[in-house]
Tab-separated table of C-alpha atoms and ligand atoms in Angstrom:
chain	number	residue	atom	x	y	z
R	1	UNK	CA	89.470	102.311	61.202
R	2	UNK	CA	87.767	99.318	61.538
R	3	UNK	CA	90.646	97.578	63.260
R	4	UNK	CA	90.859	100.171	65.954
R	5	UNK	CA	87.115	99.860	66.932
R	6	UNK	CA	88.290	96.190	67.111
R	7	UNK	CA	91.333	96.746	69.146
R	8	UNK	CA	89.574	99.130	71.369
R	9	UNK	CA	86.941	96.455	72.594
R	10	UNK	CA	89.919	93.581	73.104
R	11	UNK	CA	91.439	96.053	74.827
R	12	UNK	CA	88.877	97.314	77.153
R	13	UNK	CA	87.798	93.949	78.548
R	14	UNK	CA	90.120	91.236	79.308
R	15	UNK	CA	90.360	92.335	83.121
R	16	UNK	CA	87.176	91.223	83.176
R	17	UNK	CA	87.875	88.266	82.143
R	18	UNK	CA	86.538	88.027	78.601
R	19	UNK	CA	88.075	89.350	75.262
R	20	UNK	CA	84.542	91.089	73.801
R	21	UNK	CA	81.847	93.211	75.787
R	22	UNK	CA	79.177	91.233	75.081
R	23	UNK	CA	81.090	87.534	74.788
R	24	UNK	CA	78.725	84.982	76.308
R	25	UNK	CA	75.670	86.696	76.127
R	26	UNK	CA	72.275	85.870	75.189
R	27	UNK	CA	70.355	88.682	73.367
R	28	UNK	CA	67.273	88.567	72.157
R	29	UNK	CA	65.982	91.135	69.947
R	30	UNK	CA	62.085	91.791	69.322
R	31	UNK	CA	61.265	93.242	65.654
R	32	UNK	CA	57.652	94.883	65.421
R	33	UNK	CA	55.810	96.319	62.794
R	34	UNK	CA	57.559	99.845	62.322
R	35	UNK	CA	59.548	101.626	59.299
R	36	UNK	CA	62.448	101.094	61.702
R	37	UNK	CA	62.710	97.752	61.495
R	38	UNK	CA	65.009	98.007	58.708
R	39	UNK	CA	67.897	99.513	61.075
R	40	UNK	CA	67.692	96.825	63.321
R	41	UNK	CA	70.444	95.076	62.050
R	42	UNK	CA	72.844	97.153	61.764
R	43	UNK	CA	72.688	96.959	65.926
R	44	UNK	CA	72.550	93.080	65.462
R	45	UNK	CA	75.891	93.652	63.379
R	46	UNK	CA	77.250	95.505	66.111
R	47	UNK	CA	75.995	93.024	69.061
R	48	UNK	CA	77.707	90.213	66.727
R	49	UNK	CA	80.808	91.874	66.420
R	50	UNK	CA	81.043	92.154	70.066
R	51	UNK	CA	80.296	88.180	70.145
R	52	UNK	CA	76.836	88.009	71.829
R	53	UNK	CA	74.926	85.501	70.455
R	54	UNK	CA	71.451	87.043	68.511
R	55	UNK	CA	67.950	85.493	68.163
R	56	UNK	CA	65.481	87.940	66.494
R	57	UNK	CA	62.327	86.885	66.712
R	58	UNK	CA	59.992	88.681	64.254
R	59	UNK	CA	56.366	89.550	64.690
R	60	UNK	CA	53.663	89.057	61.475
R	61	UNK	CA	53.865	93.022	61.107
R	62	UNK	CA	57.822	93.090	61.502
R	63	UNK	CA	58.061	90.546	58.520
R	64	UNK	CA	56.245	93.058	56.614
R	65	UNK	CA	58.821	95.647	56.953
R	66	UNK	CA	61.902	93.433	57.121
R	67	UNK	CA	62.139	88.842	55.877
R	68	UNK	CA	63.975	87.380	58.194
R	69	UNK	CA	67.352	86.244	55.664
R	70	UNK	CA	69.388	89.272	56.820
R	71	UNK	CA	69.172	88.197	60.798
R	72	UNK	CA	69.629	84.650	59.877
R	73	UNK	CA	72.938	85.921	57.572
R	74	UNK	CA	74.263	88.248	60.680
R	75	UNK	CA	73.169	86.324	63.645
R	76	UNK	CA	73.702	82.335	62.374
R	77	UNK	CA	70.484	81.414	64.347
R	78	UNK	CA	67.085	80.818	62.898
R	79	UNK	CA	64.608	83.674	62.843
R	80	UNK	CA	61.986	82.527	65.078
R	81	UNK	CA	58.313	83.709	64.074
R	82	UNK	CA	55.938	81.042	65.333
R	83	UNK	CA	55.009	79.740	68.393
R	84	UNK	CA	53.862	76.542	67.132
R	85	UNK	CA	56.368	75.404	64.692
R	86	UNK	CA	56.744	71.987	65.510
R	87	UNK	CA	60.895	71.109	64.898
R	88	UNK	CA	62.814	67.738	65.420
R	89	UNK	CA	64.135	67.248	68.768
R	90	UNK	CA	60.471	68.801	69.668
R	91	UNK	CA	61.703	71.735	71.779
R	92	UNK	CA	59.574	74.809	73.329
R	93	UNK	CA	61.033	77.651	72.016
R	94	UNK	CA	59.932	80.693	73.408
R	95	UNK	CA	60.824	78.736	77.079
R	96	UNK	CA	64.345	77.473	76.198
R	97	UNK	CA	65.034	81.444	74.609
R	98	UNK	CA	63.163	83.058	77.871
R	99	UNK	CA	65.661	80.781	79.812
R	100	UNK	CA	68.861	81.503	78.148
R	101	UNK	CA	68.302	85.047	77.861
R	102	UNK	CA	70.723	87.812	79.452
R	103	UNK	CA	68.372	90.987	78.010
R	104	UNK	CA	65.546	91.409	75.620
R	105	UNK	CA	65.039	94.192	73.334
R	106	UNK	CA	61.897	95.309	71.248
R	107	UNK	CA	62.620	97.579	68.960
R	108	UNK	CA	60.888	98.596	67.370
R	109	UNK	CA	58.029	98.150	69.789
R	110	UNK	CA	54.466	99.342	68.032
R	111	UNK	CA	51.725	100.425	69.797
R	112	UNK	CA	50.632	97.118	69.137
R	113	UNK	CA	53.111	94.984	71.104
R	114	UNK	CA	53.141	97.277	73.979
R	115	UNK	CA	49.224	96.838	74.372
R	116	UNK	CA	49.242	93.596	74.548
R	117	UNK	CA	52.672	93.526	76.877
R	118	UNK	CA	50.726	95.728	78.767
R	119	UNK	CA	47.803	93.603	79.803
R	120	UNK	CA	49.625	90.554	79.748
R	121	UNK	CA	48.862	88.665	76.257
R	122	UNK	CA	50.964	85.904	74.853
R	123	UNK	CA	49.156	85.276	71.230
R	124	UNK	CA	52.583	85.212	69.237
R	125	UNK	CA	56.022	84.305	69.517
R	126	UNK	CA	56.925	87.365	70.927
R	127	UNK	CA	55.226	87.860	73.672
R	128	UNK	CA	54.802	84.447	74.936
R	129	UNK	CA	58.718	84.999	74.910
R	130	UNK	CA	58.313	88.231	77.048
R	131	UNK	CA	55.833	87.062	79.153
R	132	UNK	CA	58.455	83.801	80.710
R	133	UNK	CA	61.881	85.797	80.718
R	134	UNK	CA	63.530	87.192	83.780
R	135	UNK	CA	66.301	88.826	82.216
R	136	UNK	CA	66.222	92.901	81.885
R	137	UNK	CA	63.212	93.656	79.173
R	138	UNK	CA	64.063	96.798	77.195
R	139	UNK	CA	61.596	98.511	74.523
R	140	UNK	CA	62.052	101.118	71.892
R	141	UNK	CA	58.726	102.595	70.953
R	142	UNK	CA	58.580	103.880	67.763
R	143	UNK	CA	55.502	105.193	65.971
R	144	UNK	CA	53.733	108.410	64.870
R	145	UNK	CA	53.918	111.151	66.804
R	146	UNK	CA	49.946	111.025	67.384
R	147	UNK	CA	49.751	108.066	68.559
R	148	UNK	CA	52.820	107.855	70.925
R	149	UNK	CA	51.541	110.895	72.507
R	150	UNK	CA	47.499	108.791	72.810
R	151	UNK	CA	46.858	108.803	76.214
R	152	UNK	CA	45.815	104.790	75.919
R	153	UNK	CA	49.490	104.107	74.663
R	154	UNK	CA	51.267	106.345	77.534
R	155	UNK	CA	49.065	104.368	79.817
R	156	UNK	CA	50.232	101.293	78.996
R	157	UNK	CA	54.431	102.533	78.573
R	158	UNK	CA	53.735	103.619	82.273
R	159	UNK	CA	52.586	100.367	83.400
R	160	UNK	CA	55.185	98.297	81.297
R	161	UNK	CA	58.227	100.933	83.128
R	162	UNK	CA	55.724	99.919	86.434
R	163	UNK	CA	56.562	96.540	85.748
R	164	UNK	CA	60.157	96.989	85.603
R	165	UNK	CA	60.205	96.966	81.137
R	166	UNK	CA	63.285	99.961	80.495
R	167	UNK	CA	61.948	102.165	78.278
R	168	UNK	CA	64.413	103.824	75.779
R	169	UNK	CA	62.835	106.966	74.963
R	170	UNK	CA	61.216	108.332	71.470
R	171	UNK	CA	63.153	110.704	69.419
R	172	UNK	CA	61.961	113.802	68.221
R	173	UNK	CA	62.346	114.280	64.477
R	174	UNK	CA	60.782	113.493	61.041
R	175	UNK	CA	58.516	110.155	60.498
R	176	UNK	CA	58.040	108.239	58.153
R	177	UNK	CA	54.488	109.556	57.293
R	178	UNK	CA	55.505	112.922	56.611
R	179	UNK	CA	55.072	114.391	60.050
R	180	UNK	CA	57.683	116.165	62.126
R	181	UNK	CA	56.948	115.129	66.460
R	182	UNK	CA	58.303	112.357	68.668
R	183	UNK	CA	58.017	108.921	67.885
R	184	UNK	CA	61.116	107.735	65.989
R	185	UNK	CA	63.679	104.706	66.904
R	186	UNK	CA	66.542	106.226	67.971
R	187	UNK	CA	69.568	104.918	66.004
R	188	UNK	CA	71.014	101.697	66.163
R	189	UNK	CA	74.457	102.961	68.191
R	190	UNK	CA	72.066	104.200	70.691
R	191	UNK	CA	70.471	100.875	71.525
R	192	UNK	CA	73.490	99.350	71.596
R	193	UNK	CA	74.335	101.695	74.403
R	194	UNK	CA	71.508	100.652	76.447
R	195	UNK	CA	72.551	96.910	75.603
R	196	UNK	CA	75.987	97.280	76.563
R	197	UNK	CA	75.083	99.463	79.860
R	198	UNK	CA	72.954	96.682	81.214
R	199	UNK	CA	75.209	93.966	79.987
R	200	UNK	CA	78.898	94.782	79.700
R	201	UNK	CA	80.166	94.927	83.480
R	202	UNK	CA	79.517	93.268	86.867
R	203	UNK	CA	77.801	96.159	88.824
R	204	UNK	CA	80.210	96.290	91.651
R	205	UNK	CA	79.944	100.584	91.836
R	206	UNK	CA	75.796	100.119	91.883
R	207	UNK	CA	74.581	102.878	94.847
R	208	UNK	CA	77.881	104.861	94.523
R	209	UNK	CA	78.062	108.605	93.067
R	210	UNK	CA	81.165	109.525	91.271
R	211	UNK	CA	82.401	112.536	90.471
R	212	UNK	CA	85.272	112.863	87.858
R	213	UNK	CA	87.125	115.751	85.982
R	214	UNK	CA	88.436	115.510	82.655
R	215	UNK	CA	90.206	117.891	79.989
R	216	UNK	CA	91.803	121.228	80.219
R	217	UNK	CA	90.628	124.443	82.032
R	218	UNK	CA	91.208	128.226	79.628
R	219	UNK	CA	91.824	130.838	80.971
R	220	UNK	CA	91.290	133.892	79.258
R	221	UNK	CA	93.566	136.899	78.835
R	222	UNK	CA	90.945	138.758	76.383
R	223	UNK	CA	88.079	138.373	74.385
R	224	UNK	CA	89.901	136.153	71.916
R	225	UNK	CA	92.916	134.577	73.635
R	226	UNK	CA	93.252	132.054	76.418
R	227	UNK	CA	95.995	129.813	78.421
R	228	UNK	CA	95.283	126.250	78.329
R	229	UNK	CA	97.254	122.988	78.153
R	230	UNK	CA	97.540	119.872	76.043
R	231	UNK	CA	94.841	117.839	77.866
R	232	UNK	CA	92.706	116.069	75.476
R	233	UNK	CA	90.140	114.512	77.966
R	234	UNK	CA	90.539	110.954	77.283
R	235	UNK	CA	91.434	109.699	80.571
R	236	UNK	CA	88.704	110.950	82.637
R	237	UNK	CA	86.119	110.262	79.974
R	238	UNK	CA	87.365	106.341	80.003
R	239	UNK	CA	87.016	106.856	84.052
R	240	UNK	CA	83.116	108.041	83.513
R	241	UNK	CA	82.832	105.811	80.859
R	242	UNK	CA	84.197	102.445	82.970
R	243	UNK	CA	82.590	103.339	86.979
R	244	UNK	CA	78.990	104.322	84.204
R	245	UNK	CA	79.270	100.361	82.854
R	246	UNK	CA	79.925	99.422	87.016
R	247	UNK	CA	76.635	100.914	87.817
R	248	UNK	CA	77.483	103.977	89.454
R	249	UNK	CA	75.953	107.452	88.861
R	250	UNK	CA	78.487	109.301	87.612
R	251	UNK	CA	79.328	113.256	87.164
R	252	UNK	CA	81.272	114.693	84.809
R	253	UNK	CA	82.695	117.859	85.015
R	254	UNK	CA	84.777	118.956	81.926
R	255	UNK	CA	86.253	121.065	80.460
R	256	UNK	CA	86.180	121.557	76.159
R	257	UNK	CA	87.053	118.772	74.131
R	258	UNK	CA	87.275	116.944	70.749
R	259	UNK	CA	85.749	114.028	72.158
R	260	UNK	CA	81.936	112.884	72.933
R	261	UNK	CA	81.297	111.860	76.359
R	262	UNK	CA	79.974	108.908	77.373
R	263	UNK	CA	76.333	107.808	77.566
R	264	UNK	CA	74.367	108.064	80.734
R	265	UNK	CA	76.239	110.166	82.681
R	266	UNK	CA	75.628	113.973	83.641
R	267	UNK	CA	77.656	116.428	82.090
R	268	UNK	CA	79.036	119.237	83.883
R	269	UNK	CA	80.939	121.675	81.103
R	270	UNK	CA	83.237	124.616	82.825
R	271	UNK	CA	85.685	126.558	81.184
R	272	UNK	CA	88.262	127.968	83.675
R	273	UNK	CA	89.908	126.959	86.524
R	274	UNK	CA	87.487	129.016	88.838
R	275	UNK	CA	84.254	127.289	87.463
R	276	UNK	CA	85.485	123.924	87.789
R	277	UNK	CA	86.167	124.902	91.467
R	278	UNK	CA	82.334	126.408	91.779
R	279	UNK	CA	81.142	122.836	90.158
R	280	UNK	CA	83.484	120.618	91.747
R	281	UNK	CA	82.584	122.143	95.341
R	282	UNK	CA	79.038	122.187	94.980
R	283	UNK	CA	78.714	118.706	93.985
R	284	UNK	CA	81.016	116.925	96.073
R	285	UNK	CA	79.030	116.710	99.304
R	286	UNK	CA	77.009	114.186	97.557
R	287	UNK	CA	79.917	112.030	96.592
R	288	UNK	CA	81.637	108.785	97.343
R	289	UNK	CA	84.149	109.164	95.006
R	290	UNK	CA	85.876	112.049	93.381
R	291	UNK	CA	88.383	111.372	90.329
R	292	UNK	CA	90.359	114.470	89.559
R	293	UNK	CA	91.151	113.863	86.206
R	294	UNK	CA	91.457	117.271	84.770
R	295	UNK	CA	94.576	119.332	84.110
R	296	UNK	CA	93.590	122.665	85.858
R	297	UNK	CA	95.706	125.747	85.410
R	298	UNK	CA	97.788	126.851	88.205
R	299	UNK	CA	97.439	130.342	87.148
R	300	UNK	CA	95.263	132.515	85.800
R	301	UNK	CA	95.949	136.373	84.348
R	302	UNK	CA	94.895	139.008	86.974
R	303	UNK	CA	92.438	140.773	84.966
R	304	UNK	CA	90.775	140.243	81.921
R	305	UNK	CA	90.724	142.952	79.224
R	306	UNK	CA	87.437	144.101	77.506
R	307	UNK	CA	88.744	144.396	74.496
R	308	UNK	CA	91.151	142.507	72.446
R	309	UNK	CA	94.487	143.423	73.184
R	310	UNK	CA	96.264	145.447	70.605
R	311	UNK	CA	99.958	144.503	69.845
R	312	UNK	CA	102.719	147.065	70.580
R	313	UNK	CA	106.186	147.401	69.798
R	314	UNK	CA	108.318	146.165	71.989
R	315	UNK	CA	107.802	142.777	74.526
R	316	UNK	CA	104.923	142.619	76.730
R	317	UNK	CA	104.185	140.090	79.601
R	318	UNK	CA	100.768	139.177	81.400
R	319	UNK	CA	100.468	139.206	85.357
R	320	UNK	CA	99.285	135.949	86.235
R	321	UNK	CA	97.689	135.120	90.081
R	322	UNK	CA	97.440	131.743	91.295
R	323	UNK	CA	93.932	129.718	91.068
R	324	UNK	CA	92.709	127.945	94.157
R	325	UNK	CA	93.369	124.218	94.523
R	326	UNK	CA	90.437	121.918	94.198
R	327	UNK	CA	92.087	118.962	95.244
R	328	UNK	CA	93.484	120.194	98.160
R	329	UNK	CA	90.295	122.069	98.926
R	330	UNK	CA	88.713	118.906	98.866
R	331	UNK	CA	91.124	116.890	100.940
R	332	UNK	CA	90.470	119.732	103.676
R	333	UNK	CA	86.765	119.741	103.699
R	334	UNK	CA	85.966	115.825	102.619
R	335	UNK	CA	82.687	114.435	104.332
R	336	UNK	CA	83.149	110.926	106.060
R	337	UNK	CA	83.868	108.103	103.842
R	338	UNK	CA	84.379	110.053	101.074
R	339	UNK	CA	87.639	108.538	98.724
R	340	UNK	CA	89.802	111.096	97.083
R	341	UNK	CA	92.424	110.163	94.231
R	342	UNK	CA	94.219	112.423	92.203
R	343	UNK	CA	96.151	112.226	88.862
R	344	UNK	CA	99.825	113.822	88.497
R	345	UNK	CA	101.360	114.884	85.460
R	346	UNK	CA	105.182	115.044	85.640
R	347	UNK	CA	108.225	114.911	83.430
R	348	UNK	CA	111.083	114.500	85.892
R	349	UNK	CA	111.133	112.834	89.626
R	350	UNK	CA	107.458	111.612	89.260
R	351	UNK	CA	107.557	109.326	92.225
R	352	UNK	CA	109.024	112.141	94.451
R	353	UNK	CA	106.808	114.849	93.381
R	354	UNK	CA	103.587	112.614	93.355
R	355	UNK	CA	104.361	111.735	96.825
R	356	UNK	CA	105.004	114.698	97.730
R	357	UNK	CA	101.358	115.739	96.058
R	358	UNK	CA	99.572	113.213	97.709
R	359	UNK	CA	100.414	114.487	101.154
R	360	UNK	CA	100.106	117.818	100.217
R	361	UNK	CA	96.546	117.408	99.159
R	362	UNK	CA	95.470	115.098	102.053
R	363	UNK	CA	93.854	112.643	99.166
R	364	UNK	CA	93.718	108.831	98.968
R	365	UNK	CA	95.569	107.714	96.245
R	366	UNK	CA	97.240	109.377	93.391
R	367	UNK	CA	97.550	108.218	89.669
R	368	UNK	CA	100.941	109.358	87.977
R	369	UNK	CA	102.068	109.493	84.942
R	370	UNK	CA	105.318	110.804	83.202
R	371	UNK	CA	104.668	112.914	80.224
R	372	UNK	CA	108.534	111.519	79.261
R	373	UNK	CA	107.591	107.604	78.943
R	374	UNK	CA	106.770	106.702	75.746
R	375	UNK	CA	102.313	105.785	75.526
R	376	UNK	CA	101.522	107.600	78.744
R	377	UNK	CA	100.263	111.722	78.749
R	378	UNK	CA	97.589	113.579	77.387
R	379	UNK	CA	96.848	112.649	73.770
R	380	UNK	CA	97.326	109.024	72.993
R	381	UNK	CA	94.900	106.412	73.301
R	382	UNK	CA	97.471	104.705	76.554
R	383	UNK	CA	98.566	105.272	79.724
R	384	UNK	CA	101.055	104.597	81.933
R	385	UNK	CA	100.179	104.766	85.053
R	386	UNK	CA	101.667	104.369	88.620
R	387	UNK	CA	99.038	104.247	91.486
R	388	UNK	CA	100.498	105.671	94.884
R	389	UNK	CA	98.989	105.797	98.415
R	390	UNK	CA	100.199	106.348	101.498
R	391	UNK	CA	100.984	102.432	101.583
R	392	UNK	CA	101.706	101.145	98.059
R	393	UNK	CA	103.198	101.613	95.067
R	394	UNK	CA	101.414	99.746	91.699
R	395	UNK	CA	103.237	100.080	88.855
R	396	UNK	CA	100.763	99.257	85.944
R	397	UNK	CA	102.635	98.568	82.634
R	398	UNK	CA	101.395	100.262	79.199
R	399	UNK	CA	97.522	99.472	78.227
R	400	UNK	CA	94.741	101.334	76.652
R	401	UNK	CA	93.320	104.412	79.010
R	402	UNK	CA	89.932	102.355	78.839
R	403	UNK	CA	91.274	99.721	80.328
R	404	UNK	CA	93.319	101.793	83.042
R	405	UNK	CA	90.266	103.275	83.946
R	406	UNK	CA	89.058	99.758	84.908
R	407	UNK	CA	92.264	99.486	86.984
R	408	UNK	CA	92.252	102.490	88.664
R	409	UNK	CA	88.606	101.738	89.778
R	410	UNK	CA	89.649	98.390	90.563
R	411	UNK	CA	92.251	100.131	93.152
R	412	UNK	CA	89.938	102.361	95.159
R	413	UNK	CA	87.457	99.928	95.378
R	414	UNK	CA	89.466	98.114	96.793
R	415	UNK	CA	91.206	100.414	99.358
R	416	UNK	CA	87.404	101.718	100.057
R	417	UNK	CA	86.427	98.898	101.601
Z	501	CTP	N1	94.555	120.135	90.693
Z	501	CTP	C1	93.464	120.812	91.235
Z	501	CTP	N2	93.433	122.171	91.234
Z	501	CTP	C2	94.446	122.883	90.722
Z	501	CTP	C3	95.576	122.230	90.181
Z	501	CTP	C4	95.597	120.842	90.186
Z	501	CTP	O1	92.523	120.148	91.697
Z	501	CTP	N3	94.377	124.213	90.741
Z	501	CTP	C5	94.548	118.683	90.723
Z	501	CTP	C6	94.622	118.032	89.345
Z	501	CTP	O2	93.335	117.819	88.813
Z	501	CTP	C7	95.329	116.720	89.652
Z	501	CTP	C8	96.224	117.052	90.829
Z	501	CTP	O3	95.693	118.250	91.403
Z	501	CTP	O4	94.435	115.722	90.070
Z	501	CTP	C9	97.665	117.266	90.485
Z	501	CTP	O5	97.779	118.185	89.430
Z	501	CTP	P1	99.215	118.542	88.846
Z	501	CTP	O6	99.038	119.598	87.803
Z	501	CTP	O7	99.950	117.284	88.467
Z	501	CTP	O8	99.957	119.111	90.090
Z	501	CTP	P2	99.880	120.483	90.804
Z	501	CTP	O9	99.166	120.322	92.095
Z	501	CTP	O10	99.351	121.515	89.880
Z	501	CTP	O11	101.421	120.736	91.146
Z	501	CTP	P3	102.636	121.080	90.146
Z	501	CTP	O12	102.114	122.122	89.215
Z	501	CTP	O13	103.689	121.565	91.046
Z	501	CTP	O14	103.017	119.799	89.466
C-alpha cells in the first residue's frame, strides 16, 4: 500500500521537473499550545516523505503538549525554541528561516499566537519568525469552541486573513475539554492539502475557470434498475485534481463514484445524462475551459416506470431514445475564447472515429483512448492517451492518469494561447 502512495507521487511529478511534490521546499511549521499539537507530526511525516525539508519551531506552551525529539527524529533539523540561543557560527535564526522559507504553517495556532500576530508582536521565536517572512503564512486555529467564537479572537483572525495570513478553518466536533462546537485542528491530511495546494505546482492556470466531467451517467429504467457504463471517474478527477494544483478554479461535475474528489474544487454531482446537460449548460458561460471527461449515455429508456418492473415469461426489451449531446451542444453555442476538448473512448479505428468526433462536435482538441491497449480505459490507475486537433497528432506513451492530466493541460494551454 505504502509503495503505491509512493509510486503515485514519483509518478505525478517529474513533468515538472522534480521526482516529489514538495522536493526543494522550505516548510516551516509553527507548534502552539493546543491538545493538537500531538498530530502535528504525523503531517511533518507526510511533508518528509514528499522531501520538503521541515523546521518546527515550538512555542513555550507547544513544548508543553509535545518535546521537541519527535520533530528532530522526522525532520533531521533542530527544533528551534529560542530566539536568543547563541550557536557557533553565530547565525540569526529566525532571519536565515524567514529567508529560506517557501510557506509557514501554525498549527495549531492558540488564541494566544494569533493575538499577538495580530498586533504585530515578536517576543518569541515564533513570531519574530512570522513577523520577517514573505512566503505564504497559513494558520490553523484550534481552541475551545468559546473562545474561537470570542468576538476579540474573530477580530484579530479577520485582520490576520486582512493581512494576507490563509486561514484554514475550525472543525466542528468534540474538544478536548469535553465540549461539542467548533474549534478543533482539522486532521493532519487536511493541512497537508493546503501545503501542497500552495506549494506543489507553478500557477500557470491562476484567473482561469475550468469546468470538467468525470464518471458515468445512470439512467434509470425503474425504481431499482439503471443503465450505466464502466467509468470509474479517475481521469477527470486527476484533470480537477492537476488544473486545482495550477491555480485555476475548477468545477466538477460528476457523476457517482468510488472515489473522493479532490480538495478545493466545487462539486457538481448529477446522475443522468439529462442533468449533466442542465449542469454542464448552466455553468459553461462562465468558463475558459471545459474538459469533458465523463462517459455519458447515448441513450436513455423512454419512460420510466413507477414501480419496479415485474418479470414475465417470455423476453422483454426496453425502448430507448437518444440523450442530447453536451459536447456538441457546447461546440455550437461556445462564448469567445472559450477552449473545448473532448475525450473518446473507442475499441476499433480510434484515430478515424476520434477525428471524425472532433469535427462533429466543433471542439478543440480531443483526448482518445482505446479501451483495447493494454493500461489505457476506465478502471486502471493509466492512460493511454492520443491528443488530436485539427492540426496534430500527440501520441503520449503509457503513464499514470495523474500525470496525463498534467499533459493534457499542458496541451491546451498551449494551443490557448
Ligand atoms: N459526450 C457528450 N454527450 C453525450 C455523449 C458524449 O458530451 N451525450 C461527450 C463525452 O463526454 C466525450 C465525447 O462526447 O467527451 C465523446 O464521447 P464518446 O462516447 O467517445 O463518443 P460519442 O459522441 O458518444 O460517439 P460514439 O458513441 O459513436 O462513439
Amino acid at each position: 500500500m505504502k509503495e503505491m502512495c509512493y509510486n503515485e507521487a514519483v509518478d505525478f511529478y517529474p513533468l515538472k521537473g522534480s521526482v516529489f511534490l514538495l522536493s526543494g521546499k522550505t516548510i516551516l511549521i509553527g507548534v502552539t499550545g493546543g491538545i493538537a499539537a500531538y498530530k502535528v507530526p504525523n503531517l511533518v511525516s507526510m511533508l518528509v516523505k514528499q522531501h520538503a525539508d521541515v523546521h518546527v519551531i515550538l512555542t513555550k506552551g507547544g513544548e508543553q503538549f509535545i518535546p521537541p525529539l519527535p520533530f528532530e527524529a522526522l525532520t533531521g533539523n533542530r527544533v528551534l525554541t529560542d530566539t536568543f540561543e547563541r550557536t557557533q557560527p553565530p547565525e540569526i535564526h529566525h532571519i536565515a528561516l524567514a529567508k529560506k522559507a517557501d510557506l509557514l504553517l501554525i498549527a495549531p495556532a492558540s488564541a494566544d499566537i494569533i493575538g499577538k500576530l495580530a498586533n504585530g508582536i515578536a517576543d518569541d521565536m515564533l513570531t519574530s519568525t512570522v513577523l520577517p517572512c514573505r512566503c505564504p503564512i497559513l494558520f490553523s486555529p484550534a481552541m475551545n469552541d468559546r473562545m474561537y467564537a470570542n468576538p476579540i479572537v474573530q477580530d484579530n483572525m479577520a485582520k490576520l486573513r486582512h493581512y494576507g495570513f490563509i486561514q484554514i478553518d475550525a472543525a466542528v466536533g468534540h474538544l478536548a475539554c469535553g465540549d461539542d462546537g467548533k474549534g478543533k485542528m482539522p486532521e493532519p491530511a487536511e493541512l497537508y492539502q493546503y501545503i501542497e495546494r500552495e506549494l506543489a505546482c507553478e500557477k500557470d492556470m491562476a484567473g482561469m475557470k475550468l469546468l470538467v466531467t468525470a464518471g458515468a451517467t445512470q439512467e434509470a429504467i425503474d425504481p431499482v434498475r439503471y443503465i450505466t457504463n464502466h467509468s470509474s471517474g479517475k481521469m477527470g478527477y486527476a484533470i480537477a485534481k492537476a488544473a486545482m494544483l495550477r491555480g485555476a478554479e475548477v468545477t466538477l461535475v460528476t457523476g457517482q463514484t468510488a472515489i473522493a474528489p479532490p480538495p478545493f474544487v466545487k462539486v457538481v454531482p448529477i446522475v443522468s445524462a439529462r442533468d449533466m446537460f442542465e449542469a454542464v449548460t448552466a455553468a459553461a458561460p462562465e468558463q475558459d475551459i471545459i474538459v469533458k471527461a465523463a462517459a455519458v449515455a447515448d441513450y436513455t429508456p423512454e419512460t420510466v416506470a413507477d414501480q419496479k418492473i415485474k418479470k414475465k415469461d417470455g423476453d422483454m426489451s426496453i425502448p430507448l431514445k437518444r440523450t442530447d449531446d453536451i459536447l456538441a451542444w457546447l461546440g455550437k453555442n461556445r462564448i469567445p475564447g472559450q477552449f473545448l476538448c473532448g475525450f473518446s473512448m473507442e475499441t476499433e479505428n480510434m484515430l478515424e472515429n476520434s477525428r471524425a468526433k472532433l469535427a462533429r462536435k466543433g471542439i478543440d482538441l480531443i483526448a482518445a483512448n482505446n479501451l483495447r491497449v493494454e493500461g489505457a480505459g476506465f478502471k486502471g490507475d493509466t492512460n493511454v492517451l492520443t491528443l488530436i486537433s485539427a492540426d496534430e497528432e500527440i501520441e503520449l506513451p503509457i503513464m499514470s492518469k495523474e500525470k496525463a492530466a498534467m499533459q493534457l493541460l499542458d496541451q491546451i494551454l498551449k494551443m490557448k494561447k
